[in-house]
mmCIF file of C-alpha atoms and ligand atoms in Angstrom:
data_model
loop_
_atom_site.group_PDB
_atom_site.id
_atom_site.type_symbol
_atom_site.label_atom_id
_atom_site.label_comp_id
_atom_site.label_asym_id
_atom_site.label_seq_id
_atom_site.Cartn_x
_atom_site.Cartn_y
_atom_site.Cartn_z
ATOM 1 C CA UNK A 1280 -3.305 5.942 -3.220
ATOM 2 C CA UNK A 1281 -3.090 3.906 0.038
ATOM 3 C CA UNK A 1282 -1.858 0.558 0.196
ATOM 4 C CA UNK A 1283 -3.815 -2.443 1.952
ATOM 5 C CA UNK A 1284 -2.024 -2.121 5.151
ATOM 6 C CA UNK A 1285 -2.448 1.779 5.263
ATOM 7 C CA UNK A 1286 -6.274 1.258 4.562
ATOM 8 C CA UNK A 1287 -6.093 -1.154 7.806
ATOM 9 C CA UNK A 1288 -4.401 1.255 9.969
ATOM 10 C CA UNK A 1289 -6.969 3.799 9.300
ATOM 11 C CA UNK A 1290 -9.138 1.917 11.851
ATOM 12 C CA UNK A 1291 -7.013 3.692 14.520
ATOM 13 C CA UNK A 1292 -8.601 6.904 13.111
ATOM 14 C CA UNK A 1293 -12.046 5.866 13.988
ATOM 15 C CA UNK A 1294 -13.741 8.031 17.274
ATOM 16 C CA UNK A 1295 -16.940 5.481 17.273
ATOM 17 C CA UNK A 1296 -19.226 8.419 16.347
ATOM 18 C CA UNK A 1297 -21.496 5.807 14.175
ATOM 19 C CA UNK A 1298 -21.952 8.256 11.609
ATOM 20 C CA UNK A 1299 -21.109 5.506 8.892
ATOM 21 C CA UNK A 1300 -23.558 3.349 10.677
ATOM 22 C CA UNK A 1301 -26.546 5.658 10.440
ATOM 23 C CA UNK A 1302 -25.612 6.136 7.019
ATOM 24 C CA UNK A 1303 -25.119 2.499 5.825
ATOM 25 C CA UNK A 1304 -28.152 1.354 3.850
ATOM 26 C CA UNK A 1305 -27.867 -2.183 4.678
ATOM 27 C CA UNK A 1306 -27.815 -2.011 8.335
ATOM 28 C CA UNK A 1307 -30.832 0.189 8.100
ATOM 29 C CA UNK A 1308 -32.822 -2.809 6.789
ATOM 30 C CA UNK A 1309 -31.359 -5.765 8.755
ATOM 31 C CA UNK A 1310 -29.997 -6.745 12.025
ATOM 32 C CA UNK A 1311 -28.077 -9.657 10.503
ATOM 33 C CA UNK A 1312 -25.287 -7.105 9.793
ATOM 34 C CA UNK A 1313 -23.805 -5.053 12.772
ATOM 35 C CA UNK A 1314 -22.925 -2.246 10.770
ATOM 36 C CA UNK A 1315 -19.851 -0.793 9.183
ATOM 37 C CA UNK A 1316 -17.940 0.584 12.414
ATOM 38 C CA UNK A 1317 -18.612 -2.687 14.213
ATOM 39 C CA UNK A 1318 -17.781 -5.075 11.287
ATOM 40 C CA UNK A 1319 -14.698 -2.492 10.117
ATOM 41 C CA UNK A 1320 -12.638 -0.201 12.242
ATOM 42 C CA UNK A 1321 -13.678 -1.946 15.506
ATOM 43 C CA UNK A 1322 -13.125 -5.670 14.099
ATOM 44 C CA UNK A 1323 -10.238 -4.670 12.422
ATOM 45 C CA UNK A 1324 -8.461 -4.456 15.903
ATOM 46 C CA UNK A 1325 -9.510 -8.272 16.558
ATOM 47 C CA UNK A 1326 -8.019 -9.321 13.457
ATOM 48 C CA UNK A 1327 -4.141 -8.293 14.283
ATOM 49 C CA UNK A 1328 -2.280 -11.323 14.866
ATOM 50 C CA UNK A 1329 -2.879 -12.797 18.322
ATOM 51 C CA UNK A 1330 -6.342 -11.608 18.768
ATOM 52 C CA UNK A 1331 -9.334 -13.602 18.279
ATOM 53 C CA UNK A 1332 -11.376 -12.768 15.246
ATOM 54 C CA UNK A 1333 -14.841 -10.988 15.437
ATOM 55 C CA UNK A 1334 -15.985 -11.370 11.618
ATOM 56 C CA UNK A 1335 -19.211 -13.199 11.976
ATOM 57 C CA UNK A 1336 -21.557 -10.546 9.892
ATOM 58 C CA UNK A 1337 -18.885 -8.965 7.629
ATOM 59 C CA UNK A 1338 -20.597 -10.994 4.744
ATOM 60 C CA UNK A 1339 -23.494 -8.864 4.699
ATOM 61 C CA UNK A 1340 -21.800 -5.720 3.843
ATOM 62 C CA UNK A 1341 -22.788 -5.149 0.153
ATOM 63 C CA UNK A 1342 -19.304 -3.028 -0.187
ATOM 64 C CA UNK A 1343 -21.542 0.116 -1.545
ATOM 65 C CA UNK A 1344 -18.740 2.451 -0.099
ATOM 66 C CA UNK A 1345 -21.461 4.942 1.481
ATOM 67 C CA UNK A 1346 -19.417 4.176 4.745
ATOM 68 C CA UNK A 1347 -16.099 5.250 3.715
ATOM 69 C CA UNK A 1348 -17.501 8.493 2.019
ATOM 70 C CA UNK A 1349 -19.478 9.538 4.926
ATOM 71 C CA UNK A 1350 -16.672 8.876 7.677
ATOM 72 C CA UNK A 1351 -15.377 12.365 9.144
ATOM 73 C CA UNK A 1352 -11.875 10.901 9.577
ATOM 74 C CA UNK A 1353 -10.842 9.154 6.597
ATOM 75 C CA UNK A 1354 -11.658 5.504 7.812
ATOM 76 C CA UNK A 1355 -11.672 3.362 4.755
ATOM 77 C CA UNK A 1356 -14.563 1.146 6.039
ATOM 78 C CA UNK A 1357 -15.845 -0.281 2.907
ATOM 79 C CA UNK A 1358 -12.564 -1.354 1.718
ATOM 80 C CA UNK A 1359 -11.470 -2.837 5.021
ATOM 81 C CA UNK A 1360 -14.429 -4.897 4.810
ATOM 82 C CA UNK A 1361 -13.560 -6.277 1.402
ATOM 83 C CA UNK A 1362 -10.022 -7.091 2.995
ATOM 84 C CA UNK A 1363 -11.655 -8.976 5.411
ATOM 85 C CA UNK A 1364 -13.965 -10.530 3.414
ATOM 86 C CA UNK A 1365 -10.987 -11.801 1.382
ATOM 87 C CA UNK A 1366 -9.341 -13.121 4.592
ATOM 88 C CA UNK A 1367 -12.423 -15.102 5.624
ATOM 89 C CA UNK A 1368 -12.618 -16.667 2.083
ATOM 90 C CA UNK A 1369 -8.820 -17.770 2.280
ATOM 91 C CA UNK A 1370 -9.628 -19.506 5.331
ATOM 92 C CA UNK A 1371 -13.072 -20.922 4.634
ATOM 93 C CA UNK A 1372 -12.974 -21.356 0.873
ATOM 94 C CA UNK A 1373 -15.044 -19.741 -1.774
ATOM 95 C CA UNK A 1374 -18.539 -20.999 -2.781
ATOM 96 C CA UNK A 1375 -18.919 -21.958 -6.317
ATOM 97 C CA UNK A 1376 -21.745 -19.907 -6.828
ATOM 98 C CA UNK A 1377 -19.441 -16.832 -5.868
ATOM 99 C CA UNK A 1378 -16.775 -17.897 -8.086
ATOM 100 C CA UNK A 1379 -19.215 -17.950 -11.060
ATOM 101 C CA UNK A 1380 -20.874 -14.623 -10.286
ATOM 102 C CA UNK A 1381 -17.220 -13.382 -10.074
ATOM 103 C CA UNK A 1382 -16.345 -14.557 -13.679
ATOM 104 C CA UNK A 1383 -18.555 -12.068 -15.256
ATOM 105 C CA UNK A 1384 -16.417 -11.853 -18.438
ATOM 106 C CA UNK A 1385 -16.368 -15.757 -19.199
ATOM 107 C CA UNK A 1386 -20.153 -15.698 -18.800
ATOM 108 C CA UNK A 1387 -20.395 -12.853 -21.024
ATOM 109 C CA UNK A 1388 -18.238 -14.269 -23.629
ATOM 110 C CA UNK A 1389 -20.194 -17.849 -23.822
ATOM 111 C CA UNK A 1390 -23.599 -16.088 -23.389
ATOM 112 C CA UNK A 1391 -23.029 -13.640 -26.439
ATOM 113 C CA UNK A 1392 -21.388 -16.255 -28.580
ATOM 114 C CA UNK A 1393 -24.944 -18.394 -28.144
ATOM 115 C CA UNK A 1394 -27.246 -15.600 -28.130
ATOM 116 C CA UNK A 1395 -30.229 -15.621 -28.389
ATOM 117 C CA UNK A 1396 -30.530 -19.333 -27.387
ATOM 118 C CA UNK A 1397 -28.361 -18.444 -24.193
ATOM 119 C CA UNK A 1398 -31.140 -15.966 -23.043
ATOM 120 C CA UNK A 1399 -33.889 -18.486 -23.040
ATOM 121 C CA UNK A 1400 -33.092 -19.723 -19.676
ATOM 122 C CA UNK A 1401 -33.267 -16.222 -18.256
ATOM 123 C CA UNK A 1402 -37.082 -16.208 -19.159
ATOM 124 C CA UNK A 1403 -37.730 -19.455 -18.006
ATOM 125 C CA UNK A 1404 -38.944 -19.568 -14.408
ATOM 126 C CA UNK A 1405 -38.452 -23.183 -13.822
ATOM 127 C CA UNK A 1406 -34.948 -22.885 -14.573
ATOM 128 C CA UNK A 1407 -34.661 -19.702 -12.292
ATOM 129 C CA UNK A 1408 -36.208 -21.802 -9.665
ATOM 130 C CA UNK A 1409 -33.694 -24.656 -10.183
ATOM 131 C CA UNK A 1410 -30.656 -21.851 -10.256
ATOM 132 C CA UNK A 1411 -31.812 -20.908 -7.063
ATOM 133 C CA UNK A 1412 -32.362 -24.306 -5.432
ATOM 134 C CA UNK A 1413 -28.983 -25.601 -6.814
ATOM 135 C CA UNK A 1414 -26.503 -22.670 -7.046
ATOM 136 C CA UNK A 1415 -28.056 -20.189 -4.676
ATOM 137 C CA UNK A 1416 -28.758 -17.375 -7.398
ATOM 138 C CA UNK A 1417 -32.034 -15.570 -6.631
ATOM 139 C CA UNK A 1418 -34.922 -16.558 -9.070
ATOM 140 C CA UNK A 1419 -36.384 -12.929 -8.430
ATOM 141 C CA UNK A 1420 -33.154 -10.941 -9.359
ATOM 142 C CA UNK A 1421 -32.329 -8.837 -12.607
ATOM 143 C CA UNK A 1422 -30.864 -10.605 -15.188
ATOM 144 C CA UNK A 1423 -29.766 -8.701 -18.392
ATOM 145 C CA UNK A 1424 -29.907 -10.438 -21.919
ATOM 146 C CA UNK A 1425 -26.704 -11.261 -23.773
ATOM 147 C CA UNK A 1426 -25.969 -9.167 -27.004
ATOM 148 C CA UNK A 1427 -24.570 -10.500 -30.108
ATOM 149 C CA UNK A 1428 -22.793 -9.436 -31.795
ATOM 150 C CA UNK A 1429 -20.534 -7.734 -29.047
ATOM 151 C CA UNK A 1430 -19.505 -4.269 -28.758
ATOM 152 C CA UNK A 1431 -15.914 -5.216 -29.794
ATOM 153 C CA UNK A 1432 -17.005 -6.979 -32.724
ATOM 154 C CA UNK A 1433 -19.214 -3.979 -33.723
ATOM 155 C CA UNK A 1434 -16.256 -1.347 -33.222
ATOM 156 C CA UNK A 1435 -13.703 -3.893 -35.183
ATOM 157 C CA UNK A 1436 -16.310 -4.039 -38.112
ATOM 158 C CA UNK A 1437 -17.095 -0.233 -38.363
ATOM 159 C CA UNK A 1438 -13.758 0.245 -39.816
ATOM 160 C CA UNK A 1439 -11.891 3.549 -38.612
ATOM 161 C CA UNK A 1440 -13.981 6.453 -39.429
ATOM 162 C CA UNK A 1441 -11.949 9.205 -37.622
ATOM 163 C CA UNK A 1442 -8.030 9.160 -38.278
ATOM 164 C CA UNK A 1443 -7.290 12.114 -36.101
ATOM 165 C CA UNK A 1444 -8.761 13.790 -33.272
ATOM 166 C CA UNK A 1445 -7.411 16.482 -30.844
ATOM 167 C CA UNK A 1446 -7.150 13.983 -27.830
ATOM 168 C CA UNK A 1447 -6.292 10.387 -27.734
ATOM 169 C CA UNK A 1448 -8.949 8.144 -25.951
ATOM 170 C CA UNK A 1449 -8.785 4.535 -25.192
ATOM 171 C CA UNK A 1450 -12.447 3.452 -24.238
ATOM 172 C CA UNK A 1451 -12.692 0.923 -21.591
ATOM 173 C CA UNK A 1452 -16.016 -0.708 -22.195
ATOM 174 C CA UNK A 1453 -15.880 -3.297 -19.491
ATOM 175 C CA UNK A 1454 -17.847 -6.459 -19.617
ATOM 176 C CA UNK A 1455 -21.487 -5.248 -19.466
ATOM 177 C CA UNK A 1456 -21.128 -3.100 -22.373
ATOM 178 C CA UNK A 1457 -19.295 -5.549 -24.410
ATOM 179 C CA UNK A 1458 -21.643 -8.457 -23.922
ATOM 180 C CA UNK A 1459 -24.986 -7.142 -22.780
ATOM 181 C CA UNK A 1460 -25.142 -3.486 -23.560
ATOM 182 C CA UNK A 1461 -23.391 -2.408 -26.830
ATOM 183 C CA UNK A 1462 -25.808 0.239 -27.287
ATOM 184 C CA UNK A 1463 -23.978 2.256 -24.313
ATOM 185 C CA UNK A 1464 -20.495 1.613 -26.247
ATOM 186 C CA UNK A 1465 -21.880 2.830 -29.365
ATOM 187 C CA UNK A 1466 -23.308 6.096 -27.640
ATOM 188 C CA UNK A 1467 -20.073 6.687 -25.685
ATOM 189 C CA UNK A 1468 -18.181 6.375 -29.121
ATOM 190 C CA UNK A 1469 -20.320 8.705 -30.858
ATOM 191 C CA UNK A 1470 -20.378 11.388 -28.117
ATOM 192 C CA UNK A 1471 -16.481 11.018 -27.740
ATOM 193 C CA UNK A 1472 -16.149 11.272 -31.616
ATOM 194 C CA UNK A 1473 -18.506 14.390 -31.488
ATOM 195 C CA UNK A 1474 -16.288 16.158 -29.375
ATOM 196 C CA UNK A 1475 -13.288 15.505 -31.520
ATOM 197 C CA UNK A 1476 -11.497 12.505 -29.774
ATOM 198 C CA UNK A 1477 -9.727 9.770 -31.777
ATOM 199 C CA UNK A 1478 -11.214 6.666 -30.153
ATOM 200 C CA UNK A 1479 -9.631 3.245 -29.836
ATOM 201 C CA UNK A 1480 -10.629 0.191 -27.995
ATOM 202 C CA UNK A 1481 -7.683 -1.791 -27.598
ATOM 203 C CA UNK A 1482 -6.974 -4.907 -25.601
ATOM 204 C CA UNK A 1483 -8.677 -5.016 -22.440
ATOM 205 C CA UNK A 1484 -10.471 -7.523 -19.991
ATOM 206 C CA UNK A 1485 -12.659 -7.527 -16.998
ATOM 207 C CA UNK A 1486 -11.482 -5.227 -14.381
ATOM 208 C CA UNK A 1487 -11.440 -7.682 -11.772
ATOM 209 C CA UNK A 1488 -13.946 -5.953 -9.337
ATOM 210 C CA UNK A 1489 -16.566 -9.002 -9.553
ATOM 211 C CA UNK A 1490 -13.926 -11.236 -8.386
ATOM 212 C CA UNK A 1491 -12.435 -8.863 -5.664
ATOM 213 C CA UNK A 1492 -15.724 -8.168 -4.255
ATOM 214 C CA UNK A 1493 -16.631 -12.214 -4.110
ATOM 215 C CA UNK A 1494 -13.026 -12.430 -1.999
ATOM 216 C CA UNK A 1495 -11.222 -14.112 -4.927
ATOM 217 C CA UNK A 1496 -8.202 -11.443 -4.503
ATOM 218 C CA UNK A 1497 -5.619 -13.635 -6.144
ATOM 219 C CA UNK A 1498 -7.560 -13.942 -9.642
ATOM 220 C CA UNK A 1499 -8.852 -10.404 -9.396
ATOM 221 C CA UNK A 1500 -5.101 -9.554 -8.758
ATOM 222 C CA UNK A 1501 -4.118 -11.253 -12.289
ATOM 223 C CA UNK A 1502 -6.803 -9.468 -14.142
ATOM 224 C CA UNK A 1503 -5.681 -5.983 -12.606
ATOM 225 C CA UNK A 1504 -2.219 -6.696 -13.752
ATOM 226 C CA UNK A 1505 -3.153 -7.907 -16.991
ATOM 227 C CA UNK A 1506 -5.224 -4.776 -17.793
ATOM 228 C CA UNK A 1507 -2.231 -2.563 -15.989
ATOM 229 C CA UNK A 1508 0.071 -4.257 -18.868
ATOM 230 C CA UNK A 1509 -2.389 -3.807 -21.551
ATOM 231 C CA UNK A 1510 -3.233 -0.084 -20.796
ATOM 232 C CA UNK A 1511 -0.050 1.397 -19.658
ATOM 233 C CA UNK A 1512 1.928 1.622 -23.027
ATOM 234 C CA UNK A 1513 -1.214 3.365 -24.434
ATOM 235 C CA UNK A 1514 -1.237 6.047 -21.836
ATOM 236 C CA UNK A 1515 2.645 6.670 -22.232
ATOM 237 C CA UNK A 1516 1.530 7.213 -25.760
ATOM 238 C CA UNK A 1517 -0.697 9.946 -25.006
ATOM 239 C CA UNK A 1518 -4.023 8.134 -24.554
ATOM 240 C CA UNK A 1519 -6.252 8.694 -21.569
ATOM 241 C CA UNK A 1520 -8.632 5.792 -20.620
ATOM 242 C CA UNK A 1521 -12.194 6.777 -20.362
ATOM 243 C CA UNK A 1522 -14.904 4.262 -19.151
ATOM 244 C CA UNK A 1523 -18.651 4.208 -18.953
ATOM 245 C CA UNK A 1524 -18.935 1.739 -16.071
ATOM 246 C CA UNK A 1525 -18.340 3.663 -12.753
ATOM 247 C CA UNK A 1526 -17.475 0.228 -11.183
ATOM 248 C CA UNK A 1527 -14.624 -0.532 -13.678
ATOM 249 C CA UNK A 1528 -12.880 2.994 -13.745
ATOM 250 C CA UNK A 1529 -13.120 2.995 -9.430
ATOM 251 C CA UNK A 1530 -11.143 -0.173 -9.874
ATOM 252 C CA UNK A 1531 -8.725 0.960 -12.325
ATOM 253 C CA UNK A 1532 -8.107 4.782 -10.414
ATOM 254 C CA UNK A 1533 -8.654 3.249 -6.915
ATOM 255 C CA UNK A 1534 -9.213 -0.321 -5.700
ATOM 256 C CA UNK A 1535 -5.954 -2.010 -7.532
ATOM 257 C CA UNK A 1536 -4.244 -0.045 -5.129
ATOM 258 C CA UNK A 1537 -6.253 0.533 -2.207
ATOM 259 C CA UNK A 1538 -7.953 -3.173 -1.867
ATOM 260 C CA UNK A 1539 -5.884 -5.445 -4.068
ATOM 261 C CA UNK A 1540 -2.564 -3.766 -3.038
ATOM 262 C CA UNK A 1541 -0.986 -3.228 -6.572
ATOM 263 C CA UNK A 1542 1.853 -0.684 -6.636
ATOM 264 C CA UNK A 1543 4.378 0.354 -9.261
ATOM 265 C CA UNK A 1544 4.770 3.208 -11.909
ATOM 266 C CA UNK A 1545 2.496 1.440 -14.078
ATOM 267 C CA UNK A 1546 -0.460 0.972 -11.662
ATOM 268 C CA UNK A 1547 -0.135 4.599 -10.830
ATOM 269 C CA UNK A 1548 0.245 5.929 -14.425
ATOM 270 C CA UNK A 1549 -3.138 3.990 -15.589
ATOM 271 C CA UNK A 1550 -4.916 5.089 -12.241
ATOM 272 C CA UNK A 1551 -4.177 8.964 -13.050
ATOM 273 C CA UNK A 1552 -5.125 8.937 -16.433
ATOM 274 C CA UNK A 1553 -8.313 6.837 -16.093
ATOM 275 C CA UNK A 1554 -11.426 9.002 -16.196
ATOM 276 C CA UNK A 1555 -15.389 8.386 -15.812
ATOM 277 C CA UNK A 1556 -16.591 9.419 -19.308
ATOM 278 C CA UNK A 1557 -18.769 12.345 -17.989
ATOM 279 C CA UNK A 1558 -15.703 13.229 -15.810
ATOM 280 C CA UNK A 1559 -13.989 13.422 -18.903
ATOM 281 C CA UNK A 1560 -16.526 15.368 -20.923
ATOM 282 C CA UNK A 1561 -16.266 18.036 -18.036
ATOM 283 C CA UNK A 1562 -12.706 18.437 -18.443
ATOM 284 C CA UNK A 1563 -13.428 19.102 -22.036
ATOM 285 C CA UNK A 1564 -15.749 21.552 -21.213
ATOM 286 C CA UNK A 1565 -13.440 23.341 -18.683
ATOM 287 C CA UNK A 1566 -10.844 23.626 -21.883
ATOM 288 C CA UNK A 1567 -13.673 25.016 -23.913
ATOM 289 C CA UNK A 1568 -13.841 22.107 -26.085
ATOM 290 C CA UNK A 1569 -17.303 20.507 -25.441
ATOM 291 C CA UNK A 1570 -19.755 20.550 -28.129
ATOM 292 C CA UNK A 1571 -22.776 22.278 -26.756
ATOM 293 C CA UNK A 1572 -24.816 22.466 -30.136
ATOM 294 C CA UNK A 1573 -27.635 20.333 -28.685
ATOM 295 C CA UNK A 1574 -30.683 19.283 -30.329
ATOM 296 C CA UNK A 1575 -34.174 19.939 -27.984
ATOM 297 C CA UNK A 1576 -34.833 16.782 -26.301
ATOM 298 C CA UNK A 1577 -38.185 16.743 -24.512
ATOM 299 C CA UNK A 1578 -37.131 14.492 -21.475
ATOM 300 C CA UNK A 1579 -38.012 14.391 -17.741
ATOM 301 C CA UNK A 1580 -35.070 12.130 -16.399
ATOM 302 C CA UNK A 1581 -34.987 10.566 -12.938
ATOM 303 C CA UNK A 1582 -31.073 10.136 -12.239
ATOM 304 C CA UNK A 1583 -29.683 7.845 -9.910
ATOM 305 C CA UNK A 1584 -25.960 8.679 -9.175
ATOM 306 C CA UNK A 1585 -24.599 4.898 -8.203
ATOM 307 C CA UNK A 1586 -22.597 4.350 -5.018
ATOM 308 C CA UNK A 1587 -19.406 3.431 -7.174
ATOM 309 C CA UNK A 1588 -19.701 7.035 -8.798
ATOM 310 C CA UNK A 1589 -19.818 8.699 -5.740
ATOM 311 C CA UNK A 1590 -16.543 7.041 -4.573
ATOM 312 C CA UNK A 1591 -14.834 8.571 -7.158
ATOM 313 C CA UNK A 1592 -15.376 11.925 -5.515
ATOM 314 C CA UNK A 1593 -16.207 13.906 -8.683
ATOM 315 C CA UNK A 1594 -19.421 15.079 -8.017
ATOM 316 C CA UNK A 1595 -22.337 13.874 -10.237
ATOM 317 C CA UNK A 1596 -20.910 15.027 -13.737
ATOM 318 C CA UNK A 1597 -23.548 13.324 -15.885
ATOM 319 C CA UNK A 1598 -26.295 15.292 -14.184
ATOM 320 C CA UNK A 1599 -24.482 18.423 -14.634
ATOM 321 C CA UNK A 1600 -24.281 18.128 -18.417
ATOM 322 C CA UNK A 1601 -27.807 16.485 -19.266
ATOM 323 C CA UNK A 1602 -28.993 19.662 -17.612
ATOM 324 C CA UNK A 1603 -27.573 21.586 -20.392
ATOM 325 C CA UNK A 1604 -29.770 19.623 -23.062
ATOM 326 C CA UNK A 1605 -32.580 21.739 -23.953
ATOM 327 C CA UNK A 1606 -35.651 20.225 -22.883
ATOM 328 C CA UNK A 1607 -34.158 17.639 -20.608
ATOM 329 C CA UNK A 1608 -35.333 17.992 -16.791
ATOM 330 C CA UNK A 1609 -33.015 16.196 -14.619
ATOM 331 C CA UNK A 1610 -34.543 14.891 -11.208
ATOM 332 C CA UNK A 1611 -31.450 13.503 -8.826
ATOM 333 C CA UNK A 1612 -32.077 10.865 -6.624
ATOM 334 C CA UNK A 1613 -31.411 11.390 -3.073
ATOM 335 C CA UNK A 1614 -31.040 7.719 -2.238
ATOM 336 C CA UNK A 1615 -28.183 6.341 -0.778
ATOM 337 C CA UNK A 1616 -27.761 3.030 -2.925
ATOM 338 C CA UNK A 1617 -30.130 0.943 -5.143
ATOM 339 C CA UNK A 1618 -28.915 -2.377 -3.047
ATOM 340 C CA UNK A 1619 -27.695 -4.628 -5.904
ATOM 341 C CA UNK A 1620 -24.048 -3.629 -5.110
ATOM 342 C CA UNK A 1621 -23.074 -5.347 -7.937
ATOM 343 C CA UNK A 1622 -23.547 -9.304 -7.516
ATOM 344 C CA UNK A 1623 -24.888 -8.884 -3.840
ATOM 345 C CA UNK A 1624 -28.513 -8.812 -4.918
ATOM 346 C CA UNK A 1625 -28.043 -11.755 -7.192
ATOM 347 C CA UNK A 1626 -27.306 -14.136 -4.103
ATOM 348 C CA UNK A 1627 -30.688 -15.902 -2.989
ATOM 349 C CA UNK A 1628 -30.067 -15.129 0.822
ATOM 350 C CA UNK A 1629 -29.149 -11.317 0.197
ATOM 351 C CA UNK A 1630 -32.250 -10.869 -2.472
ATOM 352 C CA UNK A 1631 -34.583 -9.188 0.158
ATOM 353 C CA UNK A 1632 -32.100 -7.137 2.043
ATOM 354 C CA UNK A 1633 -30.955 -5.745 -1.365
ATOM 355 C CA UNK A 1634 -34.303 -5.250 -2.279
ATOM 356 C CA UNK A 1635 -35.330 -3.257 1.001
ATOM 357 C CA UNK A 1636 -32.054 -1.122 0.756
ATOM 358 C CA UNK A 1637 -33.369 -0.080 -2.873
ATOM 359 C CA UNK A 1638 -36.985 0.495 -1.634
ATOM 360 C CA UNK A 1639 -36.954 4.430 -1.006
ATOM 361 C CA UNK A 1640 -35.144 4.795 -4.423
ATOM 362 C CA UNK A 1641 -37.859 2.788 -6.241
ATOM 363 C CA UNK A 1642 -40.548 5.230 -4.571
ATOM 364 C CA UNK A 1643 -38.376 8.180 -5.501
ATOM 365 C CA UNK A 1644 -38.669 7.269 -9.322
ATOM 366 C CA UNK A 1645 -42.224 6.482 -8.969
ATOM 367 C CA UNK A 1646 -43.034 9.956 -7.526
ATOM 368 C CA UNK A 1647 -40.636 11.583 -9.977
ATOM 369 C CA UNK A 1648 -42.847 10.150 -13.331
ATOM 370 C CA UNK A 1649 -39.827 10.172 -15.401
ATOM 371 C CA UNK A 1650 -40.053 9.391 -18.817
ATOM 372 C CA UNK A 1651 -36.704 7.651 -18.649
ATOM 373 C CA UNK A 1652 -34.365 6.558 -15.634
ATOM 374 C CA UNK A 1653 -30.628 7.081 -16.182
ATOM 375 C CA UNK A 1654 -27.863 5.831 -14.092
ATOM 376 C CA UNK A 1655 -24.061 5.037 -14.864
ATOM 377 C CA UNK A 1656 -23.678 1.663 -13.528
ATOM 378 C CA UNK A 1657 -25.005 -1.409 -15.241
ATOM 379 C CA UNK A 1658 -26.081 -3.823 -12.521
ATOM 380 C CA UNK A 1659 -27.999 -0.887 -10.844
ATOM 381 C CA UNK A 1660 -29.719 -0.173 -14.269
ATOM 382 C CA UNK A 1661 -30.762 -3.670 -14.723
ATOM 383 C CA UNK A 1662 -31.867 -3.650 -10.803
ATOM 384 C CA UNK A 1663 -33.804 -0.322 -11.123
ATOM 385 C CA UNK A 1664 -35.608 -1.623 -14.315
ATOM 386 C CA UNK A 1665 -36.810 -4.919 -12.806
ATOM 387 C CA UNK A 1666 -38.199 -3.160 -9.623
ATOM 388 C CA UNK A 1667 -39.552 -0.126 -11.187
ATOM 389 C CA UNK A 1668 -40.680 -1.628 -14.735
ATOM 390 C CA UNK A 1669 -39.239 1.503 -16.336
ATOM 391 C CA UNK A 1670 -36.656 2.227 -19.076
ATOM 392 C CA UNK A 1671 -33.218 2.664 -17.470
ATOM 393 C CA UNK A 1672 -30.390 3.935 -19.679
ATOM 394 C CA UNK A 1673 -26.808 5.084 -18.969
ATOM 395 C CA UNK A 1674 -26.787 8.954 -19.275
ATOM 396 C CA UNK A 1675 -24.419 8.921 -22.418
ATOM 397 C CA UNK A 1676 -27.414 7.443 -24.539
ATOM 398 C CA UNK A 1677 -29.562 10.393 -23.592
ATOM 399 C CA UNK A 1678 -26.509 12.576 -24.436
ATOM 400 C CA UNK A 1679 -25.831 10.828 -27.588
ATOM 401 C CA UNK A 1680 -29.464 11.369 -28.798
ATOM 402 C CA UNK A 1681 -28.922 15.117 -28.396
ATOM 403 C CA UNK A 1682 -26.125 15.016 -30.942
ATOM 404 C CA UNK A 1683 -27.257 14.974 -34.548
ATOM 405 C CA UNK A 1684 -26.745 11.458 -36.674
HETATM 406 S S1 LIG B 2274 -17.910 7.261 10.715
HETATM 407 FE FE1 LIG B 2274 -15.536 6.942 10.755
HETATM 408 S S2 LIG B 2274 -15.222 7.599 12.865
HETATM 409 FE FE2 LIG B 2274 -17.228 7.496 12.802
HETATM 410 S S3 LIG B 2274 -17.547 5.450 13.605
HETATM 411 FE FE3 LIG B 2274 -17.706 5.265 11.169
HETATM 412 S S4 LIG B 2274 -15.573 4.527 11.015
HETATM 413 FE FE4 LIG B 2274 -15.294 5.669 13.148
HETATM 414 S S1 LIG B 2275 -19.979 -0.399 2.086
HETATM 415 FE FE1 LIG B 2275 -22.184 -0.039 2.420
HETATM 416 S S2 LIG B 2275 -23.204 -2.282 3.219
HETATM 417 FE FE2 LIG B 2275 -20.823 -1.955 3.449
HETATM 418 S S3 LIG B 2275 -20.827 -1.420 5.671
HETATM 419 FE FE3 LIG B 2275 -20.205 0.407 4.015
HETATM 420 S S4 LIG B 2275 -22.232 1.671 4.079
HETATM 421 FE FE4 LIG B 2275 -22.795 -0.502 5.053
#
């Protein structure tokens, strides 16, 4: 895995072909952002000591990662832009709004504890207007509802129904499943246990990605190191880390090293033993261990593989598995990005750009006439639901329904 200085050195491989700019969903909808080539490798040359800076528009990069994926020369443009944003934040400071948006774990803990009362402001138009005026959080954006009890509480209270399993799995649930969407975690546990896994949750904390993408590298590194300290002993004990949030698992696998600059045996050990849930299920299938005794499920599913999943470079494993369920028809989206990109679409000044980026996807979904929409990333699910008015679930929720019980 590259370290940040190696990430930045990939700028020398850029041949200015502009493929990344043509693929960038944000540059396509606004001329306030000069695009990945300009703010990434081109500007990087000016960031080097003794040269003038040229980072006026990098703030508009949503961090979706499409440019890094399409670059034929391995230039890590999106990662480079995240590092550039953090350098800018170091010099200019980080707005309170961005610090708050980075604290998804703290916000989730408080909101879940006080739910359902904590959900009232989310439903109140006047308070949302005030939040936009005072804090710069878009009044129109998609907010999830806090859940109580949290997934962790549910998991502790259910006892230990399975004492053995042929494969030991530590389920990395992330903040979203824990505080907003416990049903995703319950479905994941059901599917893993159905396939003979011994599932534990263990100690874990926010992956740190929301802080990283808001330029708070110091805080993000402390969260990342805490996760590595907590997870590495389990990996040494034979556990695989399996997650349902494609952004959390991408952070553990890739971004801790290539963006935050963490290194060491434990960091690499956790990275190489972390799996997206459906990636892990495909692994089981390749070993002949995936339970494919599915019940029939008459569903027309519009599936959007989120940007963060594409950055794993593992294909679209959820679509591959959902297609094996009798009665399930999967229509895969071809849209580059839904637009929200974590906390990007929550920011008042970015909201319209984020909505425009997502428009082709929203149209595709409407045209598909699905019974449900599926997407592996939480913020994308909330955003797509807001803009299409449709039920959007994690694909594991559909898979869990296809197993008995
Ligand atoms: S696609 Fe890669 S090589 Fe082409 S302009 Fe973008 S960064 Fe440079
Ligand atoms: S990460 Fe996404 S928004 Fe940012 S430059 Fe790359 S393609 Fe464009």
